[in-house]
Amino acid sequence: DIVMTQSPDSLPVSLGERATINCKSSQSVLYNSNNKNYLAWFQQKPGQPPKLLIYWASTRESGVPDRFSGSGSGTDFTLTISSLQAEDVAVYYCHQYYSTPYTFGQGTKLDIK
Amino acid sequence: EVQLVESGGGLVKPGGSLRLSCGVSGITLSIAWMNWFRQAPGKGLEWVGRIKGKPDGETTDYAAPVKGRFTISRDDSKDTLYLQMNSLKTEDTAVYYCAAEDSSNINDYWGQGTLVTVSS
């Protein structure tokens, strides 16, 4: 199984400041035949299902604000929120869809400092 | 618009059974790859299993903790996906989500979830 490890577990950030969440996979999720990283980021607010933000490690889902960006390749990935807004308070999960069993990071709880 | 609506959750005793349903609209269920995920109270997300579309053989695969106890199936005529859960354990207590996987293996549509509580 591919183990996904996020850091930090908790991240307090001031409004308007940058938030950075890291994710590391236990093996590469880069599929050589198409040169795509099978890595997604989800946002989850209390009482709601996960919402897809980023896929292919860096492609923003339609309707997601451009303050959200993803980067990285292979085994190391980052989700960046360039200027934190109050509505961004949530738990963020990285997720590999390279192979089953699909797995997720443990989550990073982002809140306002 | 794609909509997924889970139902069938509730309280069940350890060792009991429960069948969850996921009503699907906005996609053609017969060709869709569908997944079940779960989230224990206050915990992270966990993949439960997947069923491929009819053109891909409708094969299923499951996470190790549920293999042999849970079965995914669907009724295309009713546009409904199912998760049959047998021999339930207290650690199966969770909100269960169905999700639709697109051709790139991305689960981009999720239902609102249904809570299953396994307790005596």
XYZ file of N, CA and C in Angstrom:
699
model
N 0.839 -1.181 0.000
C 0.000 0.000 0.000
C 0.885 1.245 0.000
N 0.411 2.289 -0.661
C 1.138 3.562 -0.674
C 0.706 4.371 0.554
N 1.672 4.686 1.388
C 1.394 5.459 2.604
C 1.618 6.938 2.303
N 0.628 7.743 2.669
C 0.702 9.186 2.463
C 0.887 9.868 3.820
N 1.886 10.728 3.920
C 2.177 11.400 5.179
C 2.172 12.903 4.966
N 1.310 13.581 5.701
C 1.210 15.031 5.586
C 1.914 15.720 6.740
N 2.342 16.953 6.489
C 2.864 17.805 7.554
C 2.526 19.262 7.243
N 2.206 20.049 8.297
C 2.018 19.597 9.678
C 0.641 18.987 9.874
N 0.357 18.509 11.092
C -0.978 18.026 11.413
C -1.943 19.185 11.622
N -1.417 20.284 12.145
C -2.230 21.456 12.439
C -1.474 22.691 11.990
N -2.203 23.648 11.413
C -1.529 24.819 10.848
C -2.349 26.074 11.114
N -1.917 26.893 12.083
C -2.591 28.178 12.299
C -1.932 29.246 11.426
N -2.763 29.969 10.689
C -2.253 30.983 9.758
C -3.109 32.243 9.892
N -2.484 33.389 9.815
C -3.231 34.652 9.886
C -3.956 34.904 8.572
N -5.074 35.577 8.654
C -5.811 35.944 7.447
C -4.916 36.749 6.513
N -4.962 36.398 5.238
C -4.147 37.090 4.249
C -2.738 36.541 4.088
N -2.342 35.648 4.982
C -1.005 35.063 4.901
C -1.019 33.762 4.089
N 0.161 33.283 3.758
C 0.313 32.064 2.958
C 0.249 30.840 3.855
N -0.416 29.813 3.357
C -0.459 28.518 4.055
C 0.145 27.458 3.145
N 1.014 26.631 3.718
C 1.679 25.590 2.940
C 1.548 24.246 3.656
N 1.035 23.268 2.926
C 0.863 21.914 3.465
C 1.670 20.955 2.605
N 2.403 20.080 3.257
C 3.256 19.136 2.553
C 2.696 17.717 2.615
N 3.008 16.954 1.605
C 2.539 15.577 1.521
C 3.638 14.722 0.896
N 3.908 13.601 1.522
C 4.940 12.708 1.005
C 4.352 11.312 0.851
N 4.599 10.698 -0.295
C 4.124 9.338 -0.539
C 5.268 8.352 -0.362
N 4.932 7.132 0.075
C 5.963 6.129 0.356
C 6.581 5.560 -0.913
N 5.926 5.772 -2.041
C 6.507 5.417 -3.340
C 5.989 6.408 -4.366
N 6.666 6.474 -5.479
C 6.304 7.455 -6.501
C 4.889 7.224 -7.020
N 4.170 8.329 -7.216
C 2.839 8.253 -7.830
C 2.863 8.855 -9.227
N 4.052 8.974 -9.782
C 4.227 9.448 -11.150
C 4.136 8.269 -12.100
N 3.155 8.330 -13.000
C 2.948 7.266 -13.970
C 3.765 7.619 -15.210
N 4.780 6.835 -15.493
C 5.746 7.195 -16.533
C 5.140 7.268 -17.926
N 4.107 6.471 -18.188
C 3.584 6.408 -19.556
C 2.899 7.709 -19.977
N 2.362 8.451 -19.020
C 1.715 9.722 -19.365
C 2.329 10.915 -18.622
N 3.361 10.642 -17.826
C 4.067 11.682 -17.082
C 3.129 12.489 -16.175
N 2.169 11.794 -15.593
C 1.237 12.470 -14.688
C 1.389 11.921 -13.270
N 1.301 12.832 -12.312
C 1.311 12.446 -10.908
C -0.123 12.207 -10.453
N -0.397 11.002 -9.951
C -1.747 10.634 -9.542
C -1.960 11.064 -8.088
N -1.986 12.384 -7.909
C -2.050 12.975 -6.583
C -3.097 14.082 -6.595
N -4.008 14.032 -5.635
C -5.060 15.035 -5.527
C -5.068 15.632 -4.125
N -5.671 16.787 -4.025
C -5.899 17.452 -2.741
C -7.396 17.677 -2.563
N -7.869 17.358 -1.354
C -9.261 17.577 -1.001
C -9.346 18.529 0.186
N -10.424 19.278 0.212
C -10.772 20.143 1.340
C -12.033 19.582 1.985
N -12.058 19.495 3.304
C -13.259 19.030 3.984
C -13.610 19.953 5.138
N -14.817 20.475 5.100
C -15.343 21.292 6.182
C -16.267 20.441 7.047
N -16.458 20.830 8.308
C -17.269 19.999 9.225
C -18.651 19.689 8.676
N -19.021 18.412 8.748
C -20.340 17.990 8.315
C -20.531 17.924 6.821
N -19.447 18.112 6.067
C -19.537 18.083 4.612
C -18.662 16.974 4.033
N -18.981 16.519 2.820
C -18.095 15.555 2.166
C -16.826 16.255 1.688
N -15.801 15.493 1.384
C -14.595 16.090 0.818
C -14.907 16.763 -0.521
N -14.190 17.838 -0.759
C -14.329 18.580 -2.016
C -12.990 18.540 -2.752
N -13.018 18.128 -4.007
C -11.799 18.062 -4.804
C -11.315 19.474 -5.139
N -10.041 19.754 -4.814
C -9.445 21.061 -5.120
C -8.478 20.968 -6.299
N -7.588 19.985 -6.214
C -6.451 19.866 -7.131
C -6.334 18.406 -7.551
N -6.045 18.153 -8.833
C -5.730 16.803 -9.293
C -4.532 16.877 -10.222
N -3.986 15.708 -10.586
C -2.714 15.663 -11.311
C -1.660 16.535 -10.611
N -1.740 16.614 -9.305
C -0.804 17.333 -8.438
C -0.883 18.850 -8.557
N -1.295 19.368 -9.719
C -1.229 20.821 -9.900
C -2.379 21.410 -10.711
N -3.340 20.614 -11.130
C -4.464 21.110 -11.920
C -5.625 21.458 -10.998
N -6.019 22.712 -11.068
C -7.102 23.183 -10.214
C -8.449 22.708 -10.767
N -9.297 22.177 -9.888
C -10.643 21.786 -10.298
C -11.427 23.035 -10.688
N -12.356 22.879 -11.614
C -13.185 24.003 -12.048
C -13.891 24.647 -10.855
N -13.833 25.966 -10.782
C -14.501 26.704 -9.724
C -13.676 26.924 -8.473
N -12.514 26.303 -8.396
C -11.645 26.485 -7.218
C -10.868 27.793 -7.377
N -10.873 28.631 -6.353
C -10.174 29.925 -6.455
C -8.695 29.758 -6.761
N -8.137 30.720 -7.493
C -6.751 30.578 -7.921
C -5.745 30.846 -6.809
N -6.214 31.139 -5.599
C -5.274 31.234 -4.480
C -4.802 29.843 -4.045
N -5.502 28.795 -4.513
C -5.094 27.427 -4.239
C -4.191 26.936 -5.377
N -3.031 26.389 -5.024
C -2.162 25.820 -6.039
C -1.471 24.576 -5.496
N -1.159 23.672 -6.396
C -0.465 22.450 -6.026
C 0.822 22.310 -6.817
N 1.803 21.677 -6.203
C 3.079 21.471 -6.883
C 3.706 20.175 -6.390
N 4.783 19.787 -7.074
C 5.524 18.596 -6.676
C 5.430 17.498 -7.711
N 6.254 16.474 -7.504
C 6.287 15.344 -8.422
C 6.942 14.157 -7.740
N 6.550 12.976 -8.186
C 7.174 11.766 -7.652
C 6.625 11.383 -6.295
N 7.315 11.825 -5.255
C 6.896 11.473 -3.890
C 6.658 12.685 -2.990
N 6.961 13.884 -3.454
C 6.853 15.067 -2.598
C 5.968 16.129 -3.225
N 4.961 16.546 -2.473
C 3.945 17.440 -3.005
C 3.602 18.531 -1.997
N 3.085 19.634 -2.518
C 2.733 20.777 -1.675
C 1.429 21.385 -2.144
N 0.594 21.733 -1.178
C -0.594 22.545 -1.433
C -0.335 23.910 -0.820
N -0.524 24.954 -1.618
C -0.307 26.311 -1.133
C -1.583 27.119 -1.288
N -1.930 27.839 -0.228
C -2.991 28.839 -0.291
C -2.284 30.184 -0.174
N -2.364 30.979 -1.213
C -1.494 32.164 -1.285
C -1.891 33.246 -0.291
N -3.188 33.377 -0.024
C -3.667 34.414 0.890
C -4.897 33.865 1.598
N -4.714 33.448 2.844
C -5.760 32.722 3.547
C -7.016 33.566 3.755
N -8.151 32.987 3.396
C -9.453 33.604 3.638
C -10.166 32.830 4.737
N -11.119 33.465 5.385
C -11.822 32.822 6.500
C -12.509 31.526 6.067
N -12.992 31.512 4.830
C -13.713 30.323 4.341
C -12.789 29.151 4.024
N -11.484 29.348 4.140
C -10.530 28.271 3.869
C -10.282 27.401 5.095
N -10.828 27.791 6.234
C -10.677 26.974 7.441
C -11.322 25.618 7.202
N -10.519 24.554 7.309
C -10.971 23.210 6.931
C -9.845 22.233 7.242
N -10.127 20.966 6.987
C -9.090 19.947 6.996
C -8.760 19.615 5.550
N -7.470 19.532 5.255
C -7.004 19.257 3.902
C -6.331 17.890 3.864
N -6.659 17.124 2.823
C -6.117 15.783 2.654
C -5.434 15.657 1.287
N -4.259 15.057 1.287
C -3.700 14.622 0.009
C -4.159 13.186 -0.222
N -4.184 12.766 -1.469
C -4.797 11.494 -1.853
C -4.103 10.963 -3.094
N -3.683 9.711 -3.033
C -3.095 9.100 -4.223
C -4.123 8.189 -4.884
N -4.249 8.348 -6.190
C -5.123 7.488 -6.969
C -4.313 6.718 -8.022
N -3.042 6.524 -7.707
C -2.144 5.774 -8.583
C -2.517 4.303 -8.615
N -2.876 3.769 -7.451
C -3.220 2.354 -7.376
C -4.113 2.106 -6.172
N -4.928 1.057 -6.277
C -5.702 0.655 -5.113
C -4.841 -0.243 -4.228
N -5.011 -0.191 -2.914
C -5.991 0.626 -2.201
C -5.666 2.113 -2.279
N -6.641 2.910 -2.733
C -6.457 4.362 -2.708
C -6.201 4.785 -1.260
N -5.323 5.720 -1.069
C -4.992 6.140 0.285
C -4.944 7.657 0.400
N -5.062 8.115 1.643
C -5.069 9.531 1.968
C -4.029 9.830 3.028
N -3.570 11.067 3.048
C -2.805 11.523 4.184
C -3.725 11.621 5.397
N -3.122 11.841 6.560
C -3.895 11.856 7.809
C -4.695 13.136 7.984
N -4.435 14.124 7.137
C -5.158 15.388 7.209
C -4.356 16.472 7.899
N -4.552 17.697 7.451
C -3.962 18.880 8.082
C -5.095 19.837 8.409
N -5.217 20.162 9.681
C -6.267 21.082 10.122
C -5.763 22.519 10.028
N -6.377 23.276 9.155
C -5.973 24.660 8.922
C -6.959 25.594 9.611
N -6.436 26.464 10.480
C -7.333 27.442 11.093
C -6.666 28.804 11.213
N -7.408 29.737 11.743
C -6.960 31.133 11.798
C -6.123 31.358 13.056
N -4.979 32.008 12.852
C -4.137 32.344 14.007
C -4.710 33.570 14.705
N -26.221 17.807 -14.121
C -25.513 17.887 -12.839
C -25.467 16.497 -12.206
N -24.283 16.107 -11.776
C -24.116 14.814 -11.130
C -24.568 14.907 -9.673
N -25.395 13.956 -9.264
C -25.822 13.889 -7.862
C -25.717 12.456 -7.363
N -25.169 12.322 -6.164
C -25.056 11.036 -5.497
C -25.709 11.181 -4.134
N -26.646 10.284 -3.813
C -27.367 10.384 -2.545
C -27.347 9.030 -1.844
N -26.644 8.992 -0.705
C -26.553 7.762 0.081
C -27.733 7.638 1.021
N -28.083 6.389 1.337
C -29.122 6.106 2.319
C -28.879 4.728 2.903
N -29.605 4.421 3.987
C -29.514 3.096 4.562
C -28.689 2.992 5.828
N -28.065 4.090 6.229
C -27.270 4.039 7.448
C -28.149 3.906 8.683
N -27.513 3.601 9.811
C -28.263 3.455 11.055
C -27.451 2.733 12.101
N -28.142 2.337 13.162
C -27.511 1.632 14.275
C -27.685 0.124 14.094
N -26.590 -0.595 14.221
C -26.637 -2.050 14.066
C -25.718 -2.661 15.126
N -26.066 -3.854 15.581
C -25.258 -4.530 16.586
C -24.042 -5.207 15.959
N -22.986 -5.368 16.722
C -21.828 -6.113 16.201
C -22.249 -7.492 15.712
N -21.706 -7.864 14.551
C -22.079 -9.127 13.930
C -23.250 -9.013 12.977
N -23.915 -7.874 12.992
C -25.083 -7.670 12.154
C -24.733 -7.257 10.736
N -25.784 -7.010 9.958
C -25.630 -6.641 8.549
C -26.404 -5.374 8.247
N -25.977 -4.709 7.188
C -26.642 -3.485 6.743
C -26.337 -3.318 5.265
N -27.291 -2.793 4.506
C -27.038 -2.495 3.099
C -27.230 -0.999 2.867
N -26.184 -0.382 2.372
C -26.248 1.027 2.004
C -26.584 1.148 0.523
N -27.286 2.223 0.196
C -27.617 2.521 -1.197
C -27.051 3.880 -1.573
N -26.782 4.036 -2.840
C -26.315 5.322 -3.375
C -27.065 5.569 -4.668
N -28.027 6.482 -4.640
C -28.766 6.851 -5.828
C -27.940 7.785 -6.697
N -27.889 7.482 -7.981
C -27.001 8.201 -8.897
C -27.815 8.887 -9.988
N -27.517 10.136 -10.262
C -28.109 10.835 -11.398
C -27.047 11.710 -12.037
N -27.221 11.960 -13.349
C -26.278 12.813 -14.069
C -25.115 12.078 -14.697
N -24.989 10.789 -14.416
C -23.979 9.953 -15.078
C -24.625 8.622 -15.429
N -24.008 7.899 -16.357
C -24.506 6.581 -16.740
C -23.863 5.549 -15.837
N -24.643 5.060 -14.879
C -24.069 4.195 -13.849
C -23.428 2.943 -14.435
N -23.993 2.406 -15.490
C -23.517 1.123 -16.015
C -22.062 1.195 -16.484
N -21.605 2.354 -16.908
C -20.222 2.462 -17.382
C -19.314 3.124 -16.361
N -19.905 3.616 -15.265
C -19.129 4.375 -14.284
C -18.343 3.458 -13.353
N -17.181 3.918 -12.958
C -16.418 3.278 -11.892
C -16.818 3.982 -10.607
N -17.304 3.210 -9.647
C -17.848 3.794 -8.421
C -17.093 3.279 -7.205
N -16.900 4.168 -6.264
C -16.167 3.842 -5.050
C -17.009 4.100 -3.808
N -16.656 3.390 -2.752
C -17.142 3.702 -1.411
C -15.931 4.091 -0.561
N -16.114 5.153 0.196
C -15.127 5.596 1.174
C -15.839 5.682 2.530
N -15.040 5.764 3.588
C -15.643 5.970 4.900
C -14.756 6.851 5.757
N -15.369 7.393 6.809
C -14.656 8.278 7.719
C -15.183 8.044 9.119
N -14.374 7.424 9.959
C -14.747 7.210 11.358
C -14.848 8.560 12.061
N -15.641 8.649 13.108
C -15.833 9.934 13.807
C -14.514 10.564 14.221
N -14.288 11.792 13.765
C -13.085 12.520 14.113
C -11.815 12.026 13.455
N -11.946 11.118 12.494
C -10.762 10.525 11.854
C -10.666 10.915 10.380
N -9.690 10.371 9.698
C -9.454 10.683 8.306
C -10.255 9.811 7.351
N -9.964 9.979 6.072
C -10.691 9.294 5.015
C -10.053 7.944 4.704
N -10.900 6.965 4.427
C -10.430 5.613 4.139
C -11.211 5.057 2.959
N -10.493 4.513 1.996
C -11.125 3.853 0.848
C -11.653 2.501 1.292
N -12.884 2.173 0.860
C -13.508 0.900 1.216
C -13.433 -0.082 0.054
N -13.794 0.381 -1.150
C -13.772 -0.520 -2.284
C -14.296 0.147 -3.535
N -14.216 -0.578 -4.648
C -14.569 -0.018 -5.951
C -15.200 -1.095 -6.829
N -16.110 -0.657 -7.683
C -16.648 -1.509 -8.740
C -16.427 -0.797 -10.068
N -15.870 -1.518 -11.033
C -15.642 -0.940 -12.349
C -16.930 -0.984 -13.166
N -16.927 -0.254 -14.276
C -18.083 -0.229 -15.142
C -18.260 -1.510 -15.935
N -19.440 -1.658 -16.518
C -19.754 -2.875 -17.260
C -18.748 -3.141 -18.378
N -18.363 -2.121 -19.182
C -17.392 -2.382 -20.255
C -16.042 -2.886 -19.732
N -15.772 -2.655 -18.473
C -14.500 -3.057 -17.875
C -14.642 -4.281 -16.989
N -15.762 -4.974 -17.153
C -15.932 -6.258 -16.482
C -16.601 -6.222 -15.129
N -16.976 -5.018 -14.677
C -17.648 -4.871 -13.374
C -16.854 -5.539 -12.245
N -15.553 -5.568 -12.382
C -14.746 -6.180 -11.332
C -14.733 -5.295 -10.092
N -14.557 -5.943 -8.960
C -14.536 -5.238 -7.685
C -13.203 -5.457 -6.986
N -12.808 -4.487 -6.180
C -11.724 -4.712 -5.250
C -12.002 -3.955 -3.968
N -11.394 -4.445 -2.890
C -11.757 -4.002 -1.550
C -10.517 -3.738 -0.708
N -10.696 -2.868 0.273
C -9.647 -2.652 1.257
C -9.542 -3.885 2.155
N -8.350 -4.123 2.647
C -8.103 -5.313 3.462
C -9.035 -5.444 4.665
N -9.334 -4.331 5.380
C -10.176 -4.476 6.590
C -11.601 -4.944 6.307
N -12.074 -4.827 5.067
C -13.461 -5.174 4.768
C -13.581 -6.351 3.805
N -12.479 -6.784 3.259
C -12.512 -7.860 2.262
C -13.098 -9.121 2.875
N -14.049 -9.719 2.153
C -14.715 -10.922 2.642
C -15.958 -10.637 3.466
N -16.133 -9.372 3.881
C -17.314 -8.993 4.678
C -18.228 -8.032 3.914
N -17.640 -7.175 3.082
C -18.413 -6.169 2.352
C -18.463 -6.553 0.872
N -19.593 -6.205 0.224
C -19.756 -6.471 -1.203
C -20.377 -5.261 -1.881
N -19.747 -4.823 -2.953
C -20.275 -3.716 -3.753
C -20.992 -4.292 -4.965
N -22.168 -3.753 -5.236
C -22.924 -4.168 -6.416
C -23.724 -2.977 -6.913
N -24.412 -3.165 -8.010
C -25.269 -2.069 -8.483
C -26.412 -2.623 -9.295
N -27.458 -1.824 -9.354
C -28.617 -2.109 -10.186
C -28.732 -0.952 -11.170
N -28.271 -1.185 -12.397
C -28.252 -0.093 -13.373
C -29.668 0.364 -13.733
N -30.632 -0.550 -13.669
C -32.008 -0.176 -14.008
C -32.598 0.797 -12.987
N -32.037 0.768 -11.780
C -32.504 1.669 -10.717
C -31.517 2.807 -10.471
N -30.447 2.845 -11.251
C -29.412 3.870 -11.061
C -28.944 3.909 -9.602
N -28.720 2.755 -9.050
C -28.373 2.652 -7.637
C -27.171 1.739 -7.428
N -26.261 2.228 -6.606
C -25.073 1.480 -6.166
C -25.343 0.994 -4.748
N -24.800 -0.174 -4.424
C -25.028 -0.737 -3.095
C -23.711 -1.092 -2.411
N -23.770 -1.098 -1.082
C -22.680 -1.639 -0.280
C -23.322 -2.554 0.764
N -23.176 -3.849 0.564
C -23.673 -4.825 1.528
C -22.580 -5.068 2.560
N -22.930 -4.840 3.823
C -21.955 -4.964 4.902
C -22.409 -6.062 5.858
N -21.621 -7.097 5.973
C -21.919 -8.225 6.864
C -20.872 -8.323 7.953
N -21.196 -9.079 8.987
C -20.262 -9.310 10.104
C -19.668 -7.997 10.594
N -20.527 -7.029 10.827
C -20.064 -5.690 11.186
C -19.363 -5.677 12.531
N -18.350 -4.822 12.610
C -17.553 -4.654 13.818
C -17.684 -3.226 14.315
N -17.377 -2.999 15.578
C -17.474 -1.635 16.109
C -16.579 -0.681 15.328
N -15.449 -1.187 14.819
C -14.534 -0.319 14.070
C -15.045 0.036 12.674
N -16.184 -0.515 12.260
C -16.799 -0.117 11.000
C -17.675 1.127 11.167
N -17.828 1.601 12.400
C -18.599 2.821 12.643
C -17.965 3.984 11.903
N -18.747 4.628 11.034
C -18.213 5.700 10.185
C -19.331 6.318 9.368
N -19.025 7.462 8.788
C -19.838 8.002 7.705
C -19.335 7.364 6.414
N -20.254 6.823 5.647
C -19.915 6.152 4.400
C -20.330 7.046 3.233
N -19.368 7.261 2.328
C -19.591 8.084 1.146
C -19.468 7.226 -0.109
N -20.363 7.445 -1.072
C -20.130 6.906 -2.408
C -19.531 8.024 -3.258
N -18.746 7.630 -4.237
C -18.092 8.606 -5.099
C -17.959 8.035 -6.501
N -18.017 8.921 -7.481
C -17.874 8.523 -8.882
C -16.462 8.833 -9.360
N -15.846 7.835 -9.963
C -14.467 7.953 -10.438
C -14.503 8.217 -11.936
N -13.793 9.248 -12.390
C -13.819 9.535 -13.820
C -12.776 8.704 -14.556
N -12.640 8.961 -15.858
C -11.765 8.134 -16.683
C -10.298 8.267 -16.315
N -9.980 9.271 -15.513
C -8.604 9.460 -15.049
C -8.405 8.963 -13.630
N -9.360 8.189 -13.112
C -9.302 7.607 -11.768
C -9.468 8.644 -10.660
N -9.994 9.811 -11.010
C -10.195 10.848 -10.007
C -11.623 10.772 -9.487
N -11.768 10.687 -8.155
C -13.104 10.686 -7.552
C -13.545 12.131 -7.355
N -14.215 12.667 -8.363
C -14.543 14.087 -8.325
C -15.971 14.384 -7.894
N -16.816 13.353 -7.788
C -18.180 13.565 -7.307
C -18.422 12.673 -6.101
N -18.896 13.303 -5.032
C -19.137 12.602 -3.767
C -20.559 12.872 -3.300
N -21.129 11.869 -2.628
C -22.399 12.079 -1.957
C -22.198 12.769 -0.620
N -23.287 13.014 0.084
C -23.226 13.693 1.379
C -22.884 12.755 2.523
N -23.004 11.454 2.285
C -22.633 10.473 3.296
C -23.817 9.989 4.122
N -23.655 8.782 4.676
C -24.651 8.208 5.573
C -23.914 7.558 6.737
N -24.421 7.786 7.950
C -23.726 7.335 9.157
C -24.144 5.915 9.527
N -23.136 5.084 9.733
C -23.336 3.727 10.224
C -22.708 3.636 11.610
N -23.503 3.221 12.566
C -23.010 3.055 13.937
C -23.158 1.590 14.326
N -22.047 0.970 14.676
C -22.048 -0.424 15.109
C -21.789 -0.444 16.606
N -22.825 -0.792 17.351
C -22.715 -0.748 18.806
C -23.757 -1.674 19.419
N -23.404 -2.240 20.555
C -24.356 -3.098 21.263
C -25.219 -2.265 22.216
